[in-house]
Amino acid sequence: MKKYPSLASPSRILVIALRHLGDVLLITPLVRSLHEAYPQAQIDVLVFDNTAAILEGNPDINRIITTPLRPTRTDYQYLVSQLFRRYSLAVITQTGDRPFIYGLLAASTRVAVVPKKDQKGAWKRYLVQSWTEFDDENTHTVLQLLKLADLLGIARNYTLVSPRPTGDQVLPAFSGRSAYAVLHAYPMWHYKRWTINGWIETAQFLLDSGLKVVLSGGPAPEEIDYVNEIHRQLSPEVLNLAGKTTISQLADIISKATLYIGPDTGITHLAAAMGVPVIALYGPTNPVKWAPWPTNYASDENPFRKLGDQQVNNIYLIQGIADCVPCHQEGCDRNRQSRSACLENISPESIKKAILQVLNQEQRQQ
């Protein structure tokens, strides 16, 4: 880590986070740290256009700048016009080439996460005033990003900030619905999936336990089809919201739930931020690095260890079963569309056990 020796209070700050939905949510503790340290500064965030919704209504952000995942030449030209030397500080949260180029264009003062010296791209540390090395194994992503706050000599804030619906975006309360659980069965990549039969058995157990069940899902046709397949094999009273909500509307629904169950996906990180009990199904993914960030967790120690089922505050993490877990690879065939045997080996009984823990805790608090 190379710390910048001094920095006058910046007037305009650009935070660059060109990652997936959950990754962008995990920058919000860093953004809040910046906002608290520099309350007069304008803080803008650059993200892909398909992730901007996760920052909707964030009070720490003045402007969300978006770019397509695969920009055209015209897109590049427009973005450069929006960024070029408009900022006094650029905060680069990832090691890729594009974020560094944008940071170079945007500000004369830059802090960044950089690759380790023995990795490709290590030279990027010479393009910034202050840097910290990327750790992909032993440091949680939230803590990794908060090292950028350390570089600036500002206090850490550990709070995830969830999206906030405004006005008519708020869905009316579920008429006549009592306590309910939200199940989000479909992750972006196949290697993070559990089994359809497992989801069906879990949903039925929730119904038998007296909870209503809400199935959530995004607007992609394959995701809607996957959730529909689960829904068809359940009671008609199960509410299927796949493709029917915005991110902020879903956040509002999750915030009122008794519990949430989901795999390693951005919506599971969102549920963690809402403060409800979260049962998270993890297989190849290293929980030290990527477990959901627990509510009210404010420590410089990683919240989760690498192995075993664990609970920290509102997070109940269920880990897949295999000698290689967590391999930190993209499934058994090492590609995003492959299966993960460890996840398929998770029994519904282990999920039911966690559900009972949550429900018993709820009863004790009433």
mmCIF file of C-alpha atoms in Angstrom:
data_model
loop_
_atom_site.group_PDB
_atom_site.id
_atom_site.type_symbol
_atom_site.label_atom_id
_atom_site.label_comp_id
_atom_site.label_asym_id
_atom_site.label_seq_id
_atom_site.Cartn_x
_atom_site.Cartn_y
_atom_site.Cartn_z
ATOM 1 C CA MET A 1 0.000 0.000 0.000
ATOM 2 C CA LYS A 2 1.275 3.438 -0.920
ATOM 3 C CA LYS A 3 -0.413 6.252 0.960
ATOM 4 C CA TYR A 4 -0.801 9.704 -0.530
ATOM 5 C CA PRO A 5 0.987 12.094 1.854
ATOM 6 C CA SER A 6 -1.508 14.956 1.664
ATOM 7 C CA LEU A 7 -4.668 15.922 -0.185
ATOM 8 C CA ALA A 8 -6.615 19.147 0.004
ATOM 9 C CA SER A 9 -10.328 18.672 0.408
ATOM 10 C CA PRO A 10 -11.539 17.712 -3.103
ATOM 11 C CA SER A 11 -14.474 19.621 -4.575
ATOM 12 C CA ARG A 12 -15.488 16.977 -7.129
ATOM 13 C CA ILE A 13 -14.928 13.248 -6.730
ATOM 14 C CA LEU A 14 -15.466 10.493 -9.281
ATOM 15 C CA VAL A 15 -15.798 6.904 -8.059
ATOM 16 C CA ILE A 16 -15.357 4.347 -10.841
ATOM 17 C CA ALA A 17 -17.051 0.939 -10.423
ATOM 18 C CA LEU A 18 -17.543 -0.885 -13.721
ATOM 19 C CA ARG A 19 -18.635 -4.198 -12.251
ATOM 20 C CA HIS A 20 -21.761 -6.293 -11.735
ATOM 21 C CA LEU A 21 -24.814 -5.354 -9.652
ATOM 22 C CA GLY A 22 -23.685 -6.744 -6.294
ATOM 23 C CA ASP A 23 -20.143 -5.416 -6.743
ATOM 24 C CA VAL A 24 -21.501 -1.907 -7.250
ATOM 25 C CA LEU A 25 -23.599 -2.144 -4.084
ATOM 26 C CA LEU A 26 -20.438 -3.071 -2.175
ATOM 27 C CA ILE A 27 -18.831 0.277 -3.021
ATOM 28 C CA THR A 28 -21.464 2.155 -0.990
ATOM 29 C CA PRO A 29 -19.551 2.009 2.331
ATOM 30 C CA LEU A 30 -16.606 3.658 0.556
ATOM 31 C CA VAL A 31 -18.891 6.285 -0.999
ATOM 32 C CA ARG A 32 -20.423 7.027 2.406
ATOM 33 C CA SER A 33 -16.930 7.341 3.897
ATOM 34 C CA LEU A 34 -16.081 9.898 1.195
ATOM 35 C CA HIS A 35 -19.326 11.792 1.756
ATOM 36 C CA GLU A 36 -18.773 12.005 5.507
ATOM 37 C CA ALA A 37 -15.163 13.132 5.081
ATOM 38 C CA TYR A 38 -15.925 15.668 2.333
ATOM 39 C CA PRO A 39 -19.555 16.765 2.898
ATOM 40 C CA GLN A 40 -19.221 19.771 0.557
ATOM 41 C CA ALA A 41 -17.822 17.736 -2.337
ATOM 42 C CA GLN A 42 -19.855 16.589 -5.332
ATOM 43 C CA ILE A 43 -19.551 12.807 -5.541
ATOM 44 C CA ASP A 44 -20.338 11.165 -8.890
ATOM 45 C CA VAL A 45 -20.177 7.441 -9.620
ATOM 46 C CA LEU A 46 -19.409 5.861 -12.998
ATOM 47 C CA VAL A 47 -21.074 2.476 -13.546
ATOM 48 C CA PHE A 48 -22.416 0.301 -16.346
ATOM 49 C CA ASP A 49 -25.938 1.290 -17.334
ATOM 50 C CA ASN A 50 -27.376 -2.087 -16.269
ATOM 51 C CA THR A 51 -26.185 -1.603 -12.663
ATOM 52 C CA ALA A 52 -27.192 2.013 -12.018
ATOM 53 C CA ALA A 53 -30.473 0.978 -10.375
ATOM 54 C CA ILE A 54 -28.630 -0.426 -7.350
ATOM 55 C CA LEU A 55 -27.571 3.157 -6.488
ATOM 56 C CA GLU A 56 -30.998 4.734 -7.002
ATOM 57 C CA GLY A 57 -31.861 7.258 -4.294
ATOM 58 C CA ASN A 58 -28.444 6.965 -2.627
ATOM 59 C CA PRO A 59 -28.120 10.182 -0.567
ATOM 60 C CA ASP A 60 -24.321 10.142 -0.753
ATOM 61 C CA ILE A 61 -24.225 10.407 -4.560
ATOM 62 C CA ASN A 62 -24.840 13.559 -6.570
ATOM 63 C CA ARG A 63 -24.830 12.003 -10.014
ATOM 64 C CA ILE A 64 -24.730 8.517 -11.513
ATOM 65 C CA ILE A 65 -22.872 8.453 -14.830
ATOM 66 C CA THR A 66 -23.488 5.381 -16.972
ATOM 67 C CA THR A 67 -21.783 3.702 -19.891
ATOM 68 C CA PRO A 68 -22.845 0.621 -21.865
ATOM 69 C CA LEU A 69 -21.155 -2.688 -21.160
ATOM 70 C CA ARG A 70 -19.946 -2.665 -24.773
ATOM 71 C CA PRO A 71 -19.706 0.998 -25.750
ATOM 72 C CA THR A 72 -19.617 2.200 -29.327
ATOM 73 C CA ARG A 73 -17.194 4.842 -30.551
ATOM 74 C CA THR A 74 -19.918 7.442 -30.065
ATOM 75 C CA ASP A 75 -20.461 6.219 -26.484
ATOM 76 C CA TYR A 76 -16.751 6.594 -25.761
ATOM 77 C CA GLN A 77 -16.675 10.099 -27.180
ATOM 78 C CA TYR A 78 -19.650 11.196 -25.119
ATOM 79 C CA LEU A 79 -18.259 9.683 -21.916
ATOM 80 C CA VAL A 80 -14.878 11.341 -22.380
ATOM 81 C CA SER A 81 -16.640 14.686 -22.800
ATOM 82 C CA GLN A 82 -18.383 14.080 -19.467
ATOM 83 C CA LEU A 83 -15.200 13.133 -17.623
ATOM 84 C CA PHE A 84 -12.228 15.016 -19.047
ATOM 85 C CA ARG A 85 -10.544 16.932 -16.237
ATOM 86 C CA ARG A 86 -13.869 17.610 -14.495
ATOM 87 C CA TYR A 87 -12.778 16.121 -11.159
ATOM 88 C CA SER A 88 -10.232 16.886 -8.466
ATOM 89 C CA LEU A 89 -10.084 13.240 -7.330
ATOM 90 C CA ALA A 90 -10.732 9.925 -9.077
ATOM 91 C CA VAL A 91 -11.230 6.805 -6.951
ATOM 92 C CA ILE A 92 -10.635 3.676 -9.052
ATOM 93 C CA THR A 93 -12.135 0.617 -7.336
ATOM 94 C CA GLN A 94 -10.915 -2.105 -9.714
ATOM 95 C CA THR A 95 -7.792 -3.140 -11.583
ATOM 96 C CA GLY A 96 -9.046 -3.253 -15.194
ATOM 97 C CA ASP A 97 -7.737 -1.121 -18.049
ATOM 98 C CA ARG A 98 -10.890 0.870 -18.797
ATOM 99 C CA PRO A 99 -11.385 2.129 -15.212
ATOM 100 C CA PHE A 100 -7.764 3.315 -15.167
ATOM 101 C CA ILE A 101 -8.093 5.129 -18.474
ATOM 102 C CA TYR A 102 -11.245 6.863 -17.285
ATOM 103 C CA GLY A 103 -9.526 7.807 -14.030
ATOM 104 C CA LEU A 104 -6.556 9.254 -15.924
ATOM 105 C CA LEU A 105 -8.882 11.341 -18.067
ATOM 106 C CA ALA A 106 -11.070 12.507 -15.198
ATOM 107 C CA ALA A 107 -8.664 13.804 -12.555
ATOM 108 C CA SER A 108 -5.080 14.774 -11.886
ATOM 109 C CA THR A 109 -5.197 13.103 -8.464
ATOM 110 C CA ARG A 110 -6.065 9.403 -8.405
ATOM 111 C CA VAL A 111 -6.192 6.593 -5.847
ATOM 112 C CA ALA A 112 -6.714 3.023 -6.959
ATOM 113 C CA VAL A 113 -6.721 -0.689 -6.336
ATOM 114 C CA VAL A 114 -3.868 -2.147 -8.403
ATOM 115 C CA PRO A 115 -2.685 -5.668 -9.293
ATOM 116 C CA LYS A 116 0.086 -7.236 -7.237
ATOM 117 C CA LYS A 117 3.651 -6.716 -8.425
ATOM 118 C CA ASP A 118 3.913 -10.195 -9.946
ATOM 119 C CA GLN A 119 0.648 -9.837 -11.880
ATOM 120 C CA LYS A 120 -0.235 -8.330 -15.234
ATOM 121 C CA GLY A 121 -0.953 -4.635 -14.938
ATOM 122 C CA ALA A 122 1.250 -4.007 -11.919
ATOM 123 C CA TRP A 123 2.575 -0.928 -13.768
ATOM 124 C CA LYS A 124 -0.714 0.840 -13.079
ATOM 125 C CA ARG A 125 0.550 1.846 -9.642
ATOM 126 C CA TYR A 126 2.815 4.341 -11.412
ATOM 127 C CA LEU A 127 -0.190 6.147 -12.892
ATOM 128 C CA VAL A 128 -1.760 7.036 -9.547
ATOM 129 C CA GLN A 129 -0.674 9.030 -6.542
ATOM 130 C CA SER A 130 -1.737 6.374 -4.056
ATOM 131 C CA TRP A 131 -2.597 2.688 -4.357
ATOM 132 C CA THR A 132 -3.425 -0.508 -2.529
ATOM 133 C CA GLU A 133 -2.859 -4.006 -3.915
ATOM 134 C CA PHE A 134 -5.822 -6.168 -4.844
ATOM 135 C CA ASP A 135 -6.313 -9.234 -2.655
ATOM 136 C CA ASP A 136 -8.638 -11.788 -4.244
ATOM 137 C CA GLU A 137 -8.535 -14.336 -1.427
ATOM 138 C CA ASN A 138 -8.056 -13.057 2.103
ATOM 139 C CA THR A 139 -9.803 -9.678 2.251
ATOM 140 C CA HIS A 140 -13.540 -9.081 1.990
ATOM 141 C CA THR A 141 -14.489 -6.801 -0.899
ATOM 142 C CA VAL A 142 -15.956 -4.137 1.418
ATOM 143 C CA LEU A 143 -12.737 -4.048 3.436
ATOM 144 C CA GLN A 144 -10.660 -4.031 0.252
ATOM 145 C CA LEU A 145 -12.510 -0.956 -0.963
ATOM 146 C CA LEU A 146 -12.280 0.783 2.394
ATOM 147 C CA LYS A 147 -8.500 0.638 2.067
ATOM 148 C CA LEU A 148 -8.990 3.411 -0.483
ATOM 149 C CA ALA A 149 -10.429 5.523 2.339
ATOM 150 C CA ASP A 150 -7.316 4.713 4.372
ATOM 151 C CA LEU A 151 -5.145 6.022 1.534
ATOM 152 C CA LEU A 152 -6.913 9.352 1.791
ATOM 153 C CA GLY A 153 -6.584 9.439 5.568
ATOM 154 C CA ILE A 154 -10.356 9.475 6.144
ATOM 155 C CA ALA A 155 -12.465 7.441 8.570
ATOM 156 C CA ARG A 156 -14.081 4.202 7.439
ATOM 157 C CA ASN A 157 -17.839 3.816 7.364
ATOM 158 C CA TYR A 158 -18.955 0.175 7.046
ATOM 159 C CA THR A 159 -22.607 0.725 6.106
ATOM 160 C CA LEU A 160 -24.122 -0.654 2.905
ATOM 161 C CA VAL A 161 -26.618 1.802 1.434
ATOM 162 C CA SER A 162 -29.528 0.202 -0.375
ATOM 163 C CA PRO A 163 -31.506 1.726 -3.278
ATOM 164 C CA ARG A 164 -34.547 3.718 -2.292
ATOM 165 C CA PRO A 165 -37.773 3.847 -4.318
ATOM 166 C CA THR A 166 -39.414 7.223 -4.676
ATOM 167 C CA GLY A 167 -43.033 8.284 -5.124
ATOM 168 C CA ASP A 168 -45.142 5.972 -7.256
ATOM 169 C CA GLN A 169 -42.257 3.505 -7.564
ATOM 170 C CA VAL A 170 -43.169 2.122 -4.146
ATOM 171 C CA LEU A 171 -45.384 -0.917 -4.588
ATOM 172 C CA PRO A 172 -48.509 -1.035 -2.416
ATOM 173 C CA ALA A 173 -48.310 -3.449 0.497
ATOM 174 C CA PHE A 174 -49.370 -7.007 -0.312
ATOM 175 C CA SER A 175 -53.082 -6.935 0.407
ATOM 176 C CA GLY A 176 -53.989 -9.396 3.115
ATOM 177 C CA ARG A 177 -50.477 -10.813 3.314
ATOM 178 C CA SER A 178 -49.034 -11.725 6.675
ATOM 179 C CA ALA A 179 -45.404 -12.714 7.184
ATOM 180 C CA TYR A 180 -43.641 -13.775 3.992
ATOM 181 C CA ALA A 181 -40.297 -15.006 2.722
ATOM 182 C CA VAL A 182 -38.595 -13.917 -0.496
ATOM 183 C CA LEU A 183 -36.866 -16.600 -2.581
ATOM 184 C CA HIS A 184 -34.495 -15.446 -5.320
ATOM 185 C CA ALA A 185 -33.529 -18.636 -7.122
ATOM 186 C CA TYR A 186 -31.753 -17.448 -10.257
ATOM 187 C CA PRO A 187 -28.180 -16.087 -10.247
ATOM 188 C CA MET A 188 -26.621 -14.562 -13.348
ATOM 189 C CA TRP A 189 -24.282 -17.505 -13.927
ATOM 190 C CA HIS A 190 -25.213 -21.192 -14.025
ATOM 191 C CA TYR A 191 -22.306 -22.247 -11.796
ATOM 192 C CA LYS A 192 -23.911 -20.387 -8.869
ATOM 193 C CA ARG A 193 -27.260 -22.208 -9.140
ATOM 194 C CA TRP A 194 -28.811 -24.558 -6.624
ATOM 195 C CA THR A 195 -31.405 -27.116 -7.829
ATOM 196 C CA ILE A 196 -35.005 -26.475 -8.886
ATOM 197 C CA ASN A 197 -36.175 -29.374 -6.716
ATOM 198 C CA GLY A 198 -34.356 -27.829 -3.769
ATOM 199 C CA TRP A 199 -36.158 -24.525 -4.260
ATOM 200 C CA ILE A 200 -39.521 -26.255 -4.558
ATOM 201 C CA GLU A 201 -39.002 -28.242 -1.358
ATOM 202 C CA THR A 202 -37.806 -25.125 0.471
ATOM 203 C CA ALA A 203 -40.803 -23.087 -0.671
ATOM 204 C CA GLN A 204 -43.176 -25.830 0.430
ATOM 205 C CA PHE A 205 -41.493 -25.973 3.850
ATOM 206 C CA LEU A 206 -41.978 -22.221 4.231
ATOM 207 C CA LEU A 207 -45.662 -22.568 3.329
ATOM 208 C CA ASP A 208 -46.048 -25.412 5.826
ATOM 209 C CA SER A 209 -44.380 -23.203 8.447
ATOM 210 C CA GLY A 210 -47.070 -20.543 8.018
ATOM 211 C CA LEU A 211 -45.172 -18.109 5.812
ATOM 212 C CA LYS A 212 -46.308 -16.742 2.498
ATOM 213 C CA VAL A 213 -43.771 -17.139 -0.312
ATOM 214 C CA VAL A 214 -42.676 -14.520 -2.849
ATOM 215 C CA LEU A 215 -40.527 -15.561 -5.817
ATOM 216 C CA SER A 216 -38.352 -12.767 -7.201
ATOM 217 C CA GLY A 217 -36.393 -12.534 -10.420
ATOM 218 C CA GLY A 218 -35.102 -10.151 -13.048
ATOM 219 C CA PRO A 219 -36.541 -9.327 -16.478
ATOM 220 C CA ALA A 220 -34.345 -11.625 -18.607
ATOM 221 C CA PRO A 221 -36.528 -14.206 -20.435
ATOM 222 C CA GLU A 222 -34.424 -17.169 -19.272
ATOM 223 C CA GLU A 223 -34.719 -15.979 -15.658
ATOM 224 C CA ILE A 224 -38.474 -15.593 -15.893
ATOM 225 C CA ASP A 225 -38.727 -19.099 -17.429
ATOM 226 C CA TYR A 226 -36.619 -20.564 -14.596
ATOM 227 C CA VAL A 227 -38.748 -18.951 -11.883
ATOM 228 C CA ASN A 228 -41.936 -19.926 -13.710
ATOM 229 C CA GLU A 229 -40.815 -23.565 -13.684
ATOM 230 C CA ILE A 230 -40.546 -23.410 -9.902
ATOM 231 C CA HIS A 231 -43.825 -21.546 -9.566
ATOM 232 C CA ARG A 232 -45.782 -24.071 -11.638
ATOM 233 C CA GLN A 233 -45.004 -26.790 -9.107
ATOM 234 C CA LEU A 234 -46.151 -24.792 -6.089
ATOM 235 C CA SER A 235 -49.457 -23.656 -4.653
ATOM 236 C CA PRO A 236 -51.235 -20.831 -6.534
ATOM 237 C CA GLU A 237 -50.939 -18.704 -3.383
ATOM 238 C CA VAL A 238 -47.203 -18.324 -4.056
ATOM 239 C CA LEU A 239 -46.595 -14.870 -5.552
ATOM 240 C CA ASN A 240 -44.339 -14.798 -8.618
ATOM 241 C CA LEU A 241 -42.766 -11.355 -9.160
ATOM 242 C CA ALA A 242 -40.086 -12.389 -11.667
ATOM 243 C CA GLY A 243 -39.645 -9.576 -14.166
ATOM 244 C CA LYS A 244 -42.342 -7.453 -12.506
ATOM 245 C CA THR A 245 -40.346 -5.140 -10.203
ATOM 246 C CA THR A 246 -37.566 -2.611 -10.378
ATOM 247 C CA ILE A 247 -34.506 -3.086 -8.182
ATOM 248 C CA SER A 248 -35.666 -0.436 -5.728
ATOM 249 C CA GLN A 249 -39.175 -1.923 -5.588
ATOM 250 C CA LEU A 250 -37.678 -5.336 -4.879
ATOM 251 C CA ALA A 251 -35.529 -3.786 -2.141
ATOM 252 C CA ASP A 252 -38.695 -2.415 -0.544
ATOM 253 C CA ILE A 253 -40.382 -5.835 -0.742
ATOM 254 C CA ILE A 254 -37.356 -7.575 0.775
ATOM 255 C CA SER A 255 -37.152 -5.000 3.573
ATOM 256 C CA LYS A 256 -40.598 -6.091 4.820
ATOM 257 C CA ALA A 257 -39.915 -9.844 4.584
ATOM 258 C CA THR A 258 -39.450 -12.225 7.489
ATOM 259 C CA LEU A 259 -36.467 -13.727 5.677
ATOM 260 C CA TYR A 260 -34.756 -13.966 2.322
ATOM 261 C CA ILE A 261 -33.119 -16.995 0.683
ATOM 262 C CA GLY A 262 -30.829 -16.767 -2.343
ATOM 263 C CA PRO A 263 -27.567 -17.877 -3.961
ATOM 264 C CA ASP A 264 -24.407 -15.846 -4.542
ATOM 265 C CA THR A 265 -25.963 -13.013 -6.532
ATOM 266 C CA GLY A 266 -26.366 -9.255 -6.415
ATOM 267 C CA ILE A 267 -29.890 -9.512 -4.982
ATOM 268 C CA THR A 268 -28.550 -11.514 -2.035
ATOM 269 C CA HIS A 269 -26.120 -8.661 -1.311
ATOM 270 C CA LEU A 270 -29.082 -6.294 -1.607
ATOM 271 C CA ALA A 271 -31.091 -8.354 0.888
ATOM 272 C CA ALA A 272 -28.165 -8.231 3.318
ATOM 273 C CA ALA A 273 -28.181 -4.436 3.053
ATOM 274 C CA MET A 274 -31.906 -4.365 3.894
ATOM 275 C CA GLY A 275 -31.151 -5.881 7.310
ATOM 276 C CA VAL A 276 -33.512 -8.865 7.063
ATOM 277 C CA PRO A 277 -32.333 -12.394 7.914
ATOM 278 C CA VAL A 278 -30.566 -13.744 4.811
ATOM 279 C CA ILE A 279 -29.924 -17.426 4.090
ATOM 280 C CA ALA A 280 -27.190 -17.396 1.444
ATOM 281 C CA LEU A 281 -26.226 -20.502 -0.565
ATOM 282 C CA TYR A 282 -22.536 -20.442 -1.493
ATOM 283 C CA GLY A 283 -20.534 -23.037 -3.415
ATOM 284 C CA PRO A 284 -17.364 -22.255 -5.407
ATOM 285 C CA THR A 285 -17.292 -18.636 -4.207
ATOM 286 C CA ASN A 286 -14.893 -17.791 -1.392
ATOM 287 C CA PRO A 287 -17.020 -16.341 1.463
ATOM 288 C CA VAL A 288 -14.023 -14.527 2.930
ATOM 289 C CA LYS A 289 -14.006 -12.371 -0.189
ATOM 290 C CA TRP A 290 -17.620 -12.348 -1.350
ATOM 291 C CA ALA A 291 -20.033 -13.280 1.450
ATOM 292 C CA PRO A 292 -22.940 -10.866 1.979
ATOM 293 C CA TRP A 293 -21.914 -7.998 4.265
ATOM 294 C CA PRO A 294 -23.763 -8.341 7.601
ATOM 295 C CA THR A 295 -25.931 -5.537 8.972
ATOM 296 C CA ASN A 296 -24.298 -3.553 11.793
ATOM 297 C CA TYR A 297 -20.924 -5.163 11.153
ATOM 298 C CA ALA A 298 -18.215 -2.556 11.709
ATOM 299 C CA SER A 299 -14.884 -4.310 12.046
ATOM 300 C CA ASP A 300 -11.646 -4.460 10.100
ATOM 301 C CA GLU A 301 -11.706 -8.258 10.459
ATOM 302 C CA ASN A 302 -13.310 -10.356 7.715
ATOM 303 C CA PRO A 303 -16.837 -11.290 8.850
ATOM 304 C CA PHE A 304 -16.664 -14.853 7.479
ATOM 305 C CA ARG A 305 -14.102 -17.631 7.386
ATOM 306 C CA LYS A 306 -13.417 -19.698 4.299
ATOM 307 C CA LEU A 307 -14.997 -23.002 5.372
ATOM 308 C CA GLY A 308 -18.257 -24.137 6.923
ATOM 309 C CA ASP A 309 -21.834 -23.035 7.535
ATOM 310 C CA GLN A 310 -21.758 -19.831 9.599
ATOM 311 C CA GLN A 311 -23.906 -17.051 10.992
ATOM 312 C CA VAL A 312 -22.832 -13.433 11.433
ATOM 313 C CA ASN A 313 -25.561 -11.000 12.500
ATOM 314 C CA ASN A 314 -28.359 -11.266 9.889
ATOM 315 C CA ILE A 315 -26.448 -13.555 7.502
ATOM 316 C CA TYR A 316 -26.824 -17.346 7.610
ATOM 317 C CA LEU A 317 -24.317 -18.729 5.131
ATOM 318 C CA ILE A 318 -24.820 -22.307 3.903
ATOM 319 C CA GLN A 319 -21.781 -23.677 2.114
ATOM 320 C CA GLY A 320 -21.749 -26.321 -0.604
ATOM 321 C CA ILE A 321 -20.398 -29.783 0.145
ATOM 322 C CA ALA A 322 -17.172 -30.971 -1.532
ATOM 323 C CA ASP A 323 -13.503 -31.382 -0.631
ATOM 324 C CA CYS A 324 -12.592 -28.560 -3.046
ATOM 325 C CA VAL A 325 -14.904 -25.928 -1.517
ATOM 326 C CA PRO A 326 -14.391 -23.059 -1.994
ATOM 327 C CA CYS A 327 -12.404 -23.496 -5.186
ATOM 328 C CA HIS A 328 -13.008 -19.843 -6.193
ATOM 329 C CA GLN A 329 -13.421 -21.088 -9.766
ATOM 330 C CA GLU A 330 -16.297 -20.836 -12.247
ATOM 331 C CA GLY A 331 -17.892 -24.222 -11.653
ATOM 332 C CA CYS A 332 -16.660 -27.777 -12.080
ATOM 333 C CA ASP A 333 -15.889 -27.234 -15.785
ATOM 334 C CA ARG A 334 -14.298 -23.826 -15.181
ATOM 335 C CA ASN A 335 -16.805 -21.809 -17.163
ATOM 336 C CA ARG A 336 -19.763 -19.708 -16.094
ATOM 337 C CA GLN A 337 -22.347 -21.994 -17.647
ATOM 338 C CA SER A 338 -21.069 -25.167 -15.967
ATOM 339 C CA ARG A 339 -22.592 -26.877 -12.949
ATOM 340 C CA SER A 340 -21.176 -26.812 -9.435
ATOM 341 C CA ALA A 341 -21.501 -30.187 -7.736
ATOM 342 C CA CYS A 342 -20.923 -28.622 -4.329
ATOM 343 C CA LEU A 343 -24.081 -26.518 -4.679
ATOM 344 C CA GLU A 344 -26.096 -29.444 -5.993
ATOM 345 C CA ASN A 345 -25.006 -31.354 -2.885
ATOM 346 C CA ILE A 346 -26.633 -28.859 -0.506
ATOM 347 C CA SER A 347 -29.626 -30.652 0.981
ATOM 348 C CA PRO A 348 -32.937 -28.878 1.555
ATOM 349 C CA GLU A 349 -32.657 -30.101 5.144
ATOM 350 C CA SER A 350 -29.766 -27.725 5.813
ATOM 351 C CA ILE A 351 -31.838 -24.829 4.476
ATOM 352 C CA LYS A 352 -34.822 -25.891 6.587
ATOM 353 C CA LYS A 353 -32.589 -25.940 9.664
ATOM 354 C CA ALA A 354 -31.519 -22.349 8.971
ATOM 355 C CA ILE A 355 -35.150 -21.324 8.391
ATOM 356 C CA LEU A 356 -36.104 -22.728 11.787
ATOM 357 C CA GLN A 357 -33.225 -20.801 13.374
ATOM 358 C CA VAL A 358 -34.555 -17.590 11.860
ATOM 359 C CA LEU A 359 -38.154 -18.275 12.880
ATOM 360 C CA ASN A 360 -37.164 -19.231 16.427
ATOM 361 C CA GLN A 361 -35.126 -16.043 16.703
ATOM 362 C CA GLU A 362 -38.130 -14.050 15.496
ATOM 363 C CA GLN A 363 -40.342 -15.667 18.133
ATOM 364 C CA ARG A 364 -37.860 -14.878 20.914
ATOM 365 C CA GLN A 365 -37.812 -11.223 19.869
ATOM 366 C CA GLN A 366 -41.601 -10.870 19.883
#
